Amino acid sequence: MSLNETDKAVVRDVWAKISKSSDAIGTDAVGRLLTVYPQSKIYFSHWADLSPGSGPVAAHGKKVMKGIGLAVSKIDNLTDGLLDLSEKHAFQMRVDPANYKLLNHCILVVIASMHPKEFTPEAHCALDKFLTALALALSEKYR
Amino acid sequence: MVEWTDFERATIQDIFSKINYEVVGPAALSRCLVVYPWTQRYFGNFGNLYNAAAIASNPLVAKHGTTILHGLDRALKNMDNIKETYSELSVLHSEKLHVDPDNFKLLSDCLTIVLAAQMGKDFTADVQGAFQKFLSVVVSALGRQYH
């Protein structure tokens, strides 16, 4: 299920349209992750406030979307492009890769709610493929 | 037995009282067929599913999408016994339709996204949580009679 040229074009196109609201998207997505999948909270036990829209949640949402922006720019070779982030997630943070699927879903839900017209089934498909490939690249260094 | 909070019960009833089954059902099913094309395996006799436009305008897809969404009405009316309520449908999906139960989750995700697109800001994290919990209970009940 690798990304073809059409997928990449769609991803770049959608990202161009939504990237100005990327902070808001990130905050909302991380907030939803913690609410809808409470098991994900274990990775953030060091935060003072885990409620949606809180400082730490917003800051982390921003970080996540920065990573996604990076991935869009490295879309032709996600594995190499995300090597550093993969090492961080594998060795420092030790995030169970199952969680990437959960966050991906939340990101898609947020994009759907904020940009319903752009989020056509075709755009949804390309983005889902992209986020799945991103998660795979992020898991590259795990074992 | 599944425990529902008052918020969850109210949220689920509210969502279903407001949705247009003939719009949301077809939108969810056609989205599923586009985003997860392997799900098309179950609709070999539906005619043209060649591309997203064909799927979106296919009347059999639309009809079936509506049927599926109305299938959730049973859970709506029997929230305290969803397991038993879907026992027959579970057998049907397993023994007659031979649907991989993983597909139920794929369709659920598409339904969640269609709802998010429709409700926008009103589809808050808590509403999403309640809705996804409801769908996951139905999905679990639908998978129970697979052997």
Coordinates of N, CA and C in Angstrom, one line a residue, chain A residues 37-126:
Chain A
Y37 N -9.4 7.5 23.7 CA -8.5 6.4 24.0 C -7.7 6.6 25.2
P38 N -8.4 6.5 26.4 CA -7.7 7.0 27.7 C -6.4 6.2 28.0
Q39 N -6.3 5.0 27.3 CA -5.1 4.3 27.6 C -3.8 5.0 27.1
S40 N -4.0 6.0 26.2 CA -2.9 6.7 25.7 C -2.3 7.7 26.7
K41 N -3.1 7.9 27.8 CA -2.7 8.9 28.8 C -1.4 8.4 29.5
I42 N -1.1 7.1 29.5 CA 0.0 6.7 30.2 C 1.3 7.3 29.8
Y43 N 1.3 7.8 28.5 CA 2.6 8.3 28.0 C 2.8 9.8 28.4
F44 N 1.7 10.3 29.1 CA 1.8 11.7 29.5 C 1.6 11.9 31.0
S45 N 1.9 10.9 31.7 CA 1.7 11.0 33.2 C 2.5 12.1 33.8
H46 N 3.5 12.6 33.1 CA 4.3 13.7 33.7 C 3.7 15.0 33.4
W47 N 2.6 15.1 32.7 CA 2.0 16.4 32.5 C 1.1 16.8 33.7
A48 N 1.1 18.1 33.9 CA 0.2 18.6 35.0 C -1.2 18.5 34.7
D49 N -1.5 18.8 33.4 CA -2.9 18.9 32.9 C -3.1 18.1 31.6
L50 N -4.0 17.1 31.7 CA -4.2 16.3 30.5 C -5.5 16.6 29.8
S51 N -6.2 17.7 30.3 CA -7.5 18.0 29.7 C -7.4 18.5 28.3
P52 N -8.4 18.3 27.4 CA -8.3 18.8 26.0 C -8.1 20.3 26.1
G53 N -7.2 20.8 25.2 CA -7.0 22.3 25.1 C -6.0 22.8 26.2
S54 N -5.5 22.0 27.1 CA -4.6 22.5 28.1 C -3.3 22.8 27.5
G55 N -2.4 23.5 28.3 CA -1.1 23.9 27.8 C -0.3 22.8 27.2
P56 N -0.1 21.7 28.0 CA 0.8 20.6 27.5 C 0.2 19.9 26.3
V57 N -1.2 19.8 26.3 CA -1.8 19.2 25.1 C -1.6 20.0 23.9
A58 N -1.8 21.3 24.0 CA -1.6 22.2 22.8 C -0.2 22.2 22.4
A59 N 0.8 22.2 23.3 CA 2.2 22.2 22.9 C 2.5 20.9 22.2
H60 N 2.0 19.8 22.7 CA 2.3 18.5 22.1 C 1.6 18.4 20.7
G61 N 0.4 19.0 20.6 CA -0.3 19.0 19.3 C 0.5 19.7 18.3
K62 N 1.1 20.8 18.7 CA 2.0 21.6 17.8 C 3.2 20.8 17.3
K63 N 3.8 20.1 18.3 CA 5.0 19.3 18.0 C 4.6 18.2 17.0
V64 N 3.5 17.5 17.2 CA 3.0 16.4 16.3 C 2.8 16.9 14.9
M65 N 2.2 18.1 14.8 CA 1.9 18.6 13.4 C 3.1 19.1 12.7
K66 N 4.1 19.5 13.5 CA 5.4 19.9 13.0 C 6.0 18.6 12.3
G67 N 5.9 17.5 13.1 CA 6.4 16.2 12.6 C 5.7 15.8 11.3
I68 N 4.4 16.1 11.2 CA 3.7 15.7 10.0 C 4.1 16.6 8.8
G69 N 4.3 17.9 9.1 CA 4.8 18.8 8.1 C 6.1 18.3 7.5
L70 N 7.0 17.9 8.4 CA 8.3 17.3 8.0 C 8.1 16.1 7.1
A71 N 7.1 15.3 7.5 CA 6.9 14.1 6.8 C 6.4 14.4 5.4
V72 N 5.5 15.4 5.3 CA 5.0 15.8 3.9 C 6.2 16.2 3.1
S73 N 7.2 17.0 3.6 CA 8.3 17.4 2.8 C 9.2 16.2 2.5
K74 N 9.2 15.2 3.3 CA 10.0 14.0 3.0 C 9.2 12.9 2.4
I75 N 8.1 13.2 1.8 CA 7.1 12.1 1.4 C 7.7 11.1 0.4
D76 N 8.8 11.5 -0.3 CA 9.4 10.6 -1.3 C 10.3 9.6 -0.6
N77 N 10.6 9.8 0.7 CA 11.4 8.8 1.4 C 11.2 9.0 2.9
L78 N 10.0 8.5 3.4 CA 9.6 8.7 4.8 C 10.6 8.0 5.7
T79 N 11.0 6.8 5.4 CA 11.9 6.1 6.3 C 13.2 6.9 6.6
D80 N 13.9 7.4 5.6 CA 15.1 8.1 5.8 C 14.8 9.5 6.5
G81 N 13.7 10.1 6.0 CA 13.3 11.4 6.5 C 13.0 11.5 7.9
L82 N 12.4 10.4 8.4 CA 12.0 10.4 9.8 C 12.8 9.5 10.8
L83 N 14.1 9.2 10.3 CA 15.0 8.4 11.1 C 15.2 8.9 12.5
D84 N 15.5 10.2 12.6 CA 15.7 10.7 14.0 C 14.5 10.6 14.9
L85 N 13.3 10.9 14.3 CA 12.1 10.9 15.1 C 11.8 9.4 15.5
S86 N 12.1 8.5 14.6 CA 11.9 7.1 14.9 C 12.8 6.7 16.0
E87 N 14.0 7.1 16.0 CA 14.9 6.7 17.1 C 14.4 7.2 18.4
K88 N 13.9 8.5 18.4 CA 13.4 9.1 19.6 C 12.2 8.3 20.1
H89 N 11.2 7.9 19.2 CA 10.0 7.2 19.7 C 10.3 5.8 20.1
A90 N 11.4 5.2 19.5 CA 11.7 3.8 19.8 C 12.5 3.7 21.1
F91 N 13.5 4.5 21.2 CA 14.4 4.3 22.4 C 14.2 5.2 23.6
Q92 N 13.7 6.4 23.3 CA 13.5 7.3 24.4 C 12.1 7.2 24.9
M93 N 11.1 7.3 24.0 CA 9.7 7.4 24.5 C 9.0 6.0 24.5
R94 N 9.5 5.1 23.7 CA 9.0 3.7 23.8 C 7.5 3.7 23.6
V95 N 7.0 4.4 22.6 CA 5.5 4.4 22.4 C 5.1 3.1 21.6
D96 N 4.2 2.4 22.2 CA 3.7 1.2 21.5 C 3.1 1.7 20.1
P97 N 3.6 1.1 19.0 CA 3.2 1.6 17.7 C 1.7 1.5 17.4
A98 N 0.9 0.7 18.2 CA -0.5 0.7 18.1 C -1.2 2.0 18.2
N99 N -0.5 2.9 19.0 CA -1.0 4.2 19.3 C -1.0 5.1 18.1
Y100 N -0.1 4.9 17.2 CA 0.0 5.8 16.0 C -1.3 5.7 15.2
K101 N -1.9 4.5 15.1 CA -3.1 4.3 14.4 C -4.2 5.1 15.1
L102 N -4.2 5.1 16.4 CA -5.3 5.8 17.1 C -5.1 7.3 16.9
L103 N -3.9 7.8 17.0 CA -3.7 9.3 16.8 C -4.0 9.6 15.3
N104 N -3.6 8.8 14.4 CA -4.0 9.0 13.0 C -5.4 9.2 12.8
H105 N -6.2 8.3 13.4 CA -7.7 8.3 13.3 C -8.2 9.7 13.8
C106 N -7.7 10.1 14.9 CA -8.1 11.4 15.5 C -7.8 12.5 14.6
I107 N -6.6 12.5 14.0 CA -6.2 13.6 13.1 C -7.2 13.6 11.9
L108 N -7.5 12.5 11.4 CA -8.5 12.4 10.3 C -9.8 13.0 10.7
V109 N -10.3 12.6 11.9 CA -11.6 13.1 12.4 C -11.6 14.6 12.5
V110 N -10.4 15.2 13.0 CA -10.3 16.6 13.1 C -10.4 17.3 11.7
I111 N -9.6 16.8 10.8 CA -9.6 17.3 9.4 C -11.0 17.3 8.8
A112 N -11.7 16.2 9.1 CA -13.0 16.0 8.5 C -13.9 17.1 9.1
S113 N -13.8 17.3 10.4 CA -14.7 18.3 11.1 C -14.4 19.7 10.7
M114 N -13.1 20.0 10.5 CA -12.7 21.4 10.2 C -12.7 21.7 8.7
H115 N -12.5 20.7 7.8 CA -12.5 20.9 6.4 C -13.3 19.9 5.7
P116 N -14.6 19.8 5.9 CA -15.4 18.8 5.4 C -15.4 18.7 3.8
K117 N -15.4 19.9 3.2 CA -15.5 19.9 1.8 C -14.2 19.3 1.1
E118 N -13.0 19.7 1.7 CA -11.8 19.2 1.2 C -11.6 17.7 1.4
F119 N -12.2 17.2 2.5 CA -11.9 15.8 3.0 C -12.8 14.8 2.2
T120 N -12.7 14.8 0.9 CA -13.5 13.9 0.1 C -13.0 12.5 0.4
P121 N -13.7 11.4 -0.1 CA -13.3 10.1 0.1 C -11.9 9.8 -0.5
E122 N -11.6 10.5 -1.7 CA -10.3 10.3 -2.3 C -9.2 10.9 -1.4
A123 N -9.5 12.1 -0.9 CA -8.5 12.8 -0.1 C -8.2 12.0 1.2
H124 N -9.3 11.4 1.8 CA -9.3 10.6 3.0 C -8.4 9.4 2.7
C125 N -8.6 8.7 1.6 CA -7.8 7.6 1.3 C -6.3 7.9 1.2
A126 N -6.0 9.0 0.5 CA -4.6 9.3 0.3 C -4.0 9.7 1.7

